[in-house]
Short mmCIF file of N, CA and C in Angstrom, two decimals:
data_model
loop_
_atom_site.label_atom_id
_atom_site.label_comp_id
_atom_site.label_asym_id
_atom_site.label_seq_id
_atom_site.Cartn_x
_atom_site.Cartn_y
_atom_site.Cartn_z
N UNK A 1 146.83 29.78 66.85
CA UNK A 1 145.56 30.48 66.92
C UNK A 1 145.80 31.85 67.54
N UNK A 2 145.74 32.95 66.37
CA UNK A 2 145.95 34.13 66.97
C UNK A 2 144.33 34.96 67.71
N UNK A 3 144.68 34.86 69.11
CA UNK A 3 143.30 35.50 69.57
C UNK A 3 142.88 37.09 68.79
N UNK A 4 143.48 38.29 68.44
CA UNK A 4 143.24 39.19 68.11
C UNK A 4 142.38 38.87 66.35
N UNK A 5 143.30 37.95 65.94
CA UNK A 5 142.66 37.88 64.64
C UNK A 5 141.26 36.67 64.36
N UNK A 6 141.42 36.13 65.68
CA UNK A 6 139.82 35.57 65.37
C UNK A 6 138.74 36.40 66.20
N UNK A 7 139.16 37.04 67.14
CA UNK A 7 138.12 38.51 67.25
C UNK A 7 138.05 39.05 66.31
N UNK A 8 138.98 39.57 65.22
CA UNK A 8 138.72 40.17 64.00
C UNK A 8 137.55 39.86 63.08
N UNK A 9 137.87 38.91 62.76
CA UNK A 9 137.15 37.67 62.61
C UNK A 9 135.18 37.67 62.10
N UNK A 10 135.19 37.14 64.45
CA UNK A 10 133.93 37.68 64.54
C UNK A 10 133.29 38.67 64.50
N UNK A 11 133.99 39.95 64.93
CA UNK A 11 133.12 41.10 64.80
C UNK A 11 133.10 42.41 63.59
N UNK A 12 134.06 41.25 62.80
CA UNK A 12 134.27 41.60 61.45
C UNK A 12 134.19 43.40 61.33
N UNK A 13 135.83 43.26 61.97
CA UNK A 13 136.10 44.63 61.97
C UNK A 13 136.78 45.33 61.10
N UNK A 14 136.37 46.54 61.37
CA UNK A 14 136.94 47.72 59.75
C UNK A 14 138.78 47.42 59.90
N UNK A 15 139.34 48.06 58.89
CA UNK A 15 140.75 48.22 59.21
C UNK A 15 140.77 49.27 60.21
N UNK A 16 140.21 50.40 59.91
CA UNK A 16 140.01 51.63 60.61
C UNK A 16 139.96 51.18 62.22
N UNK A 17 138.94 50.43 62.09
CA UNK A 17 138.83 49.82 64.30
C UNK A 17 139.81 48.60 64.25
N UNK A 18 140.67 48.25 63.52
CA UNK A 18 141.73 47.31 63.97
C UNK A 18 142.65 48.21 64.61
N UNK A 19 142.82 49.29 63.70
CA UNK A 19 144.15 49.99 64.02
C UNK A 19 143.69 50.87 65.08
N UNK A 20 143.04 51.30 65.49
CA UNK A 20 142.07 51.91 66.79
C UNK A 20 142.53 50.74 68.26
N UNK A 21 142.13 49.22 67.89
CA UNK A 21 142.37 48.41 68.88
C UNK A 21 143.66 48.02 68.87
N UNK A 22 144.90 48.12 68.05
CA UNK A 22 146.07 48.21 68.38
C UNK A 22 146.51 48.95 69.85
N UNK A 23 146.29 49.92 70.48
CA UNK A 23 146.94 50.36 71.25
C UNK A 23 146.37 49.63 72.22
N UNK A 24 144.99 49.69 72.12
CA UNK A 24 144.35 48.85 73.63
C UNK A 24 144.64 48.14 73.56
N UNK A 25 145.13 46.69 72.82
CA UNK A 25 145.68 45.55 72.94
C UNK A 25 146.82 45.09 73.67
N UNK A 26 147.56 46.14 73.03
CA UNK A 26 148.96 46.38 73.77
C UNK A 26 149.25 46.64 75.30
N UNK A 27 148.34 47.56 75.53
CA UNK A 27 148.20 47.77 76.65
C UNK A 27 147.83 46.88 77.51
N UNK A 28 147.06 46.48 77.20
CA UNK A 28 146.44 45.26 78.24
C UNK A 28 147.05 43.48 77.81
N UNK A 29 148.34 43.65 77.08
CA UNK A 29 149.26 42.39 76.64
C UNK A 29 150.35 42.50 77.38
N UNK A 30 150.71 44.31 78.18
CA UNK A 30 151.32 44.09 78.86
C UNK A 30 150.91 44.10 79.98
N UNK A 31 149.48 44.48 81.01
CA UNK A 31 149.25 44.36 81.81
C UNK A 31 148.94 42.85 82.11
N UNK A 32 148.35 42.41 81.27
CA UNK A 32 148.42 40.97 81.37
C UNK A 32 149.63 40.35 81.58
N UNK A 33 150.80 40.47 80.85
CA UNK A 33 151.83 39.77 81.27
C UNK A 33 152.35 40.22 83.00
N UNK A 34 152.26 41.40 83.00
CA UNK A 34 153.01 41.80 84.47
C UNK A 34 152.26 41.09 85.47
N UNK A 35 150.50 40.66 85.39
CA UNK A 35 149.81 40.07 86.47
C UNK A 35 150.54 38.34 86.17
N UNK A 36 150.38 37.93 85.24
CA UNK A 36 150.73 36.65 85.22
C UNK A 36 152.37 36.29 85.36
N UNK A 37 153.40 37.31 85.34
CA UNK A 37 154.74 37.02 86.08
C UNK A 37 154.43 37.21 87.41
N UNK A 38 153.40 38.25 88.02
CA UNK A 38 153.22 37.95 89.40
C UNK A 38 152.56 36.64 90.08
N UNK A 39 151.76 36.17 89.22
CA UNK A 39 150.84 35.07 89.79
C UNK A 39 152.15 34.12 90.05
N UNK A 40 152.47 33.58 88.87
CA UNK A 40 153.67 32.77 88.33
C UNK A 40 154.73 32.29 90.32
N UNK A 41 155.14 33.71 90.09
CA UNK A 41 156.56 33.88 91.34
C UNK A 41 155.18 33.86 92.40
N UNK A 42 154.29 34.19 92.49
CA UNK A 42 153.17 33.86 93.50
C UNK A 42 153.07 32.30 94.21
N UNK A 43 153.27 31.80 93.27
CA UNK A 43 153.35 30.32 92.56
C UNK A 43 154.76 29.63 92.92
N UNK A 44 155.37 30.13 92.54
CA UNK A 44 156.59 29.44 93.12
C UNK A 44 156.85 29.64 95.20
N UNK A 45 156.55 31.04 95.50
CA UNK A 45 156.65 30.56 96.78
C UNK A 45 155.58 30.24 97.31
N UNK A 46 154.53 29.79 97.07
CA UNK A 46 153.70 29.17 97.49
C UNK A 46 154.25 27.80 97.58
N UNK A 47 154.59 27.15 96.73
CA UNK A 47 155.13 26.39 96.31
C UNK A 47 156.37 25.58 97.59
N UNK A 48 157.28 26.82 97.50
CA UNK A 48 158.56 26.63 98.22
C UNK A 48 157.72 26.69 99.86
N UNK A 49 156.71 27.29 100.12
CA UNK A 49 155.93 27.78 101.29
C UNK A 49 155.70 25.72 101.69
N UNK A 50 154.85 25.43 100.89
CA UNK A 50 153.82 24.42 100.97
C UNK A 50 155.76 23.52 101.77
N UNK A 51 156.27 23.33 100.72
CA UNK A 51 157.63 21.98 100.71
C UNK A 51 158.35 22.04 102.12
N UNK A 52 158.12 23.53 102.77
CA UNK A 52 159.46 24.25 103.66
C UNK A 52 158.31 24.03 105.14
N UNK A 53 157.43 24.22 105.04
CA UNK A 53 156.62 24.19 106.33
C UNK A 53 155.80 23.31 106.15
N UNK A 54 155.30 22.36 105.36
CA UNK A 54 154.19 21.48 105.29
C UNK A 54 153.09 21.21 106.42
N UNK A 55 152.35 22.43 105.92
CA UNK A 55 151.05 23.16 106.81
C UNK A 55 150.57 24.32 106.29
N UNK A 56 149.51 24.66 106.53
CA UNK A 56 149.01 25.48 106.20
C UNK A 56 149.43 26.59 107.22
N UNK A 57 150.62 27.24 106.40
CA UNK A 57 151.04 28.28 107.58
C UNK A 57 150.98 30.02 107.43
N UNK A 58 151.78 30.35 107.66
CA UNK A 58 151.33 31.67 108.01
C UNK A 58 151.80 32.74 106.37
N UNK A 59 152.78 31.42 105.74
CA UNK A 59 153.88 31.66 104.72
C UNK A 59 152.67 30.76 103.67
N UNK A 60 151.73 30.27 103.72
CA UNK A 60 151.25 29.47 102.72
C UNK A 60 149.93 30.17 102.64
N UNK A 61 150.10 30.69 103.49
CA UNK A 61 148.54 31.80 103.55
C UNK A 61 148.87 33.06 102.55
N UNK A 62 149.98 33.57 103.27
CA UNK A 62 150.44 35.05 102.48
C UNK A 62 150.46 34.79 100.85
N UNK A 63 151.16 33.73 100.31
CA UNK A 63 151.55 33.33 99.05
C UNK A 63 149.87 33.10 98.32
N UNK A 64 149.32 32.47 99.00
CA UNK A 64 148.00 31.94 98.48
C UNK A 64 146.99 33.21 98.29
N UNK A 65 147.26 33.80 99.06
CA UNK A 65 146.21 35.37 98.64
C UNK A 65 147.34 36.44 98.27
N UNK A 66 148.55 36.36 97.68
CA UNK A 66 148.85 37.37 96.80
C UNK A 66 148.59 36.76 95.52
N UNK A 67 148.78 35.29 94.93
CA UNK A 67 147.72 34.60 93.67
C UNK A 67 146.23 35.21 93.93
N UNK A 68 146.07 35.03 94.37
CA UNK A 68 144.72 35.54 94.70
C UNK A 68 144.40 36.72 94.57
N UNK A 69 144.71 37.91 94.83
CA UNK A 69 145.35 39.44 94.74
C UNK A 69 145.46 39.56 93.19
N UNK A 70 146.71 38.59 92.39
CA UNK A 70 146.79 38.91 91.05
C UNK A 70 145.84 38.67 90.26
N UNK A 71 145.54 37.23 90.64
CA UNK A 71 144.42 36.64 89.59
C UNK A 71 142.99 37.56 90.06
N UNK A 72 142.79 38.42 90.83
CA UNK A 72 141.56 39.39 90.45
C UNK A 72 141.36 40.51 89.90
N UNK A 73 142.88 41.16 90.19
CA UNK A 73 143.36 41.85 88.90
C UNK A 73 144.16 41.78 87.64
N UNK A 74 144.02 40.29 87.34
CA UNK A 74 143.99 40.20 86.13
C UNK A 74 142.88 40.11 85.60
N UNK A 75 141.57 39.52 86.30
CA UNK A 75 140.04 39.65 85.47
C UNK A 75 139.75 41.16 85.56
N UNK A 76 140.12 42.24 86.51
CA UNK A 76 139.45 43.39 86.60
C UNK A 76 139.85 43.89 85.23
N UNK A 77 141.45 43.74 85.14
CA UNK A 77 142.46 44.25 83.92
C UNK A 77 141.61 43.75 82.29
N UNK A 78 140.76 42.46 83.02
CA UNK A 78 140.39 41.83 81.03
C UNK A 78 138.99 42.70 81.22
N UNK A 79 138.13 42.90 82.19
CA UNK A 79 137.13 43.38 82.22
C UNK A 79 137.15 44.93 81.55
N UNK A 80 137.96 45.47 82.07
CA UNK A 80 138.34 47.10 82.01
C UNK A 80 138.90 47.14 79.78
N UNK A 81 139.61 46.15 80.19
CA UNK A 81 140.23 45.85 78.32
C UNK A 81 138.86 45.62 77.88
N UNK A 82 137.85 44.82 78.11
CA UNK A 82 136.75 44.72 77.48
C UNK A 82 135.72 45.64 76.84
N UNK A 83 135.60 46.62 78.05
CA UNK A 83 134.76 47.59 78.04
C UNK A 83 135.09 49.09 77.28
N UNK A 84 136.69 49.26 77.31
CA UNK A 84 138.01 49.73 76.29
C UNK A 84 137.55 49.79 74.83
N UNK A 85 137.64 48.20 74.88
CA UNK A 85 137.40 47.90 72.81
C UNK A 85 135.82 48.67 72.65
N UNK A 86 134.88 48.25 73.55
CA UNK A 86 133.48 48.87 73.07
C UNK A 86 133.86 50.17 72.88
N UNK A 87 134.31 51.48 73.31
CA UNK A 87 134.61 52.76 72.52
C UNK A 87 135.01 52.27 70.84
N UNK A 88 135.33 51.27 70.65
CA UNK A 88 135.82 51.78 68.95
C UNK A 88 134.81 50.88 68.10
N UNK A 89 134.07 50.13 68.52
CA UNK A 89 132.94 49.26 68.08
C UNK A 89 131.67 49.43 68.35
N UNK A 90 130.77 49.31 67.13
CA UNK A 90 129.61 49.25 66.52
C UNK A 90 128.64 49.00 67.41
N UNK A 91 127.69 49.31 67.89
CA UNK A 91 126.48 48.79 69.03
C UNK A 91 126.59 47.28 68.38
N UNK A 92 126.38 46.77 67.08
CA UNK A 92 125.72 45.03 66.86
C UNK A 92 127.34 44.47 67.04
N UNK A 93 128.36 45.49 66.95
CA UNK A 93 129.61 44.60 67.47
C UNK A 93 129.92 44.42 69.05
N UNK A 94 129.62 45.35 69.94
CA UNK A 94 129.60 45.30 71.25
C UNK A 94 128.90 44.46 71.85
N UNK A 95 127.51 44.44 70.89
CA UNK A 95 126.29 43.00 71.43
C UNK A 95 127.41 41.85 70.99
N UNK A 96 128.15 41.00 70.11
CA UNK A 96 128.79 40.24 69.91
C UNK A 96 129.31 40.10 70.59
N UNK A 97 130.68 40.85 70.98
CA UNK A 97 131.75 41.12 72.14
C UNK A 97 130.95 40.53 73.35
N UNK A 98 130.12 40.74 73.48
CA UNK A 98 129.93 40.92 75.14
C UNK A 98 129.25 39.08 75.07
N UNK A 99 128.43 38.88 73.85
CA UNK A 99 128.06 37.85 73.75
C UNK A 99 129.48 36.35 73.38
N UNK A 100 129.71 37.05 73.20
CA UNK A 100 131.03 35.96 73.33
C UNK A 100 132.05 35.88 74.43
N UNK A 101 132.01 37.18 75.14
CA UNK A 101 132.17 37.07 76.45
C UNK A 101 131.58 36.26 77.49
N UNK A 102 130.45 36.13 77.50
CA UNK A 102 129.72 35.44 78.79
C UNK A 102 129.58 34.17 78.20
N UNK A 103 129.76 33.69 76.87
CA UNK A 103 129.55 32.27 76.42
C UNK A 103 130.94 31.50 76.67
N UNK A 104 131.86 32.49 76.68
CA UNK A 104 132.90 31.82 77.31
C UNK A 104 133.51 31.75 78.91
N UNK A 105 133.02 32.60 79.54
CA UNK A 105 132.36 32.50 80.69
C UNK A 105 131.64 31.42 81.23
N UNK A 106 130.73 31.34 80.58
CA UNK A 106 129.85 30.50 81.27
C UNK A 106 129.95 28.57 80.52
N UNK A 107 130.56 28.88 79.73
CA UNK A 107 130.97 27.34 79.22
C UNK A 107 132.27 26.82 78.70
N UNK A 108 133.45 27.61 78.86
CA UNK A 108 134.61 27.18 78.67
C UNK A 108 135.21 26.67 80.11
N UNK A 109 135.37 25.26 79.84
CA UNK A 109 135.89 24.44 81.34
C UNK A 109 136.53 25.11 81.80
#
C-alpha cells in the first residue's frame, strides 16, 4: 500500500500537482526518517537505561523525553508537510486533505 498513491487517489490529483508534490514528499520522507532513526536509538537506550539501573532514573528519564523530543517533532514535521501540500491543491482538495486528516486522527487506533 503505497501512501502517496492512495492520496493520489483521493484527492484525485492533476499530474501537474503530483509532480509539484514530489519535492515536498521527499522532503519530509527524509525528515521523517531522520526523526524516526532518532526515536529508534532513543529507544534503544532507554531500553539499555531501563535493564542497567532498573528504576526510574536519572538515565531513564533523559532517554524517555528525548523519544519524547522526537516524536513531537515528528508530528510538528507531518503537520508543517501537511499544510506544504495545501500550496499546490485545490480549496475542495485541501477540504479533503484536512478531512482525512482529522478522521484519521481521531479514529485510527
Amino acid at each position: 500500500h503505497d501512501p502517496h498513491q492512495w492520496l493520489h487517489e483521493q484527492l484525485a490529483l492533476t499530474a501537474e500537482q503530483d509532480d509539484k508534490l514530489v519535492p515536498i514528499e521527499e522532503k519530509f520522507a527524509s525528515r521523517k526518517k531522520e526523526l524516526e532513526a532518532e526515536i529508534m536509538a532513543a529507544n534503544h537506550t532507554l531500553a539499555a537505561a531501563i535493564n542497567e539501573d532498573g528504576n526510574y532514573s536519572p538515565r531513564v528519564k533523559e532517554a524517555a523525553e528525548k523519544i519524547h523530543k522526537a516524536q513531537g517533532e515528528l508530528q510538528e514535521a507531518t503537520l508543517e508537510h501537511l499544510f506544504e501540500m495545501h500550496n499546490v491543491l485545490t480549496p475542495p482538495q485541501r477540504k479533503k486533505l484536512n478531512s482525512l486528516t482529522t478522521d484519521a486522527l481521531t479514529h485510527n487506533p
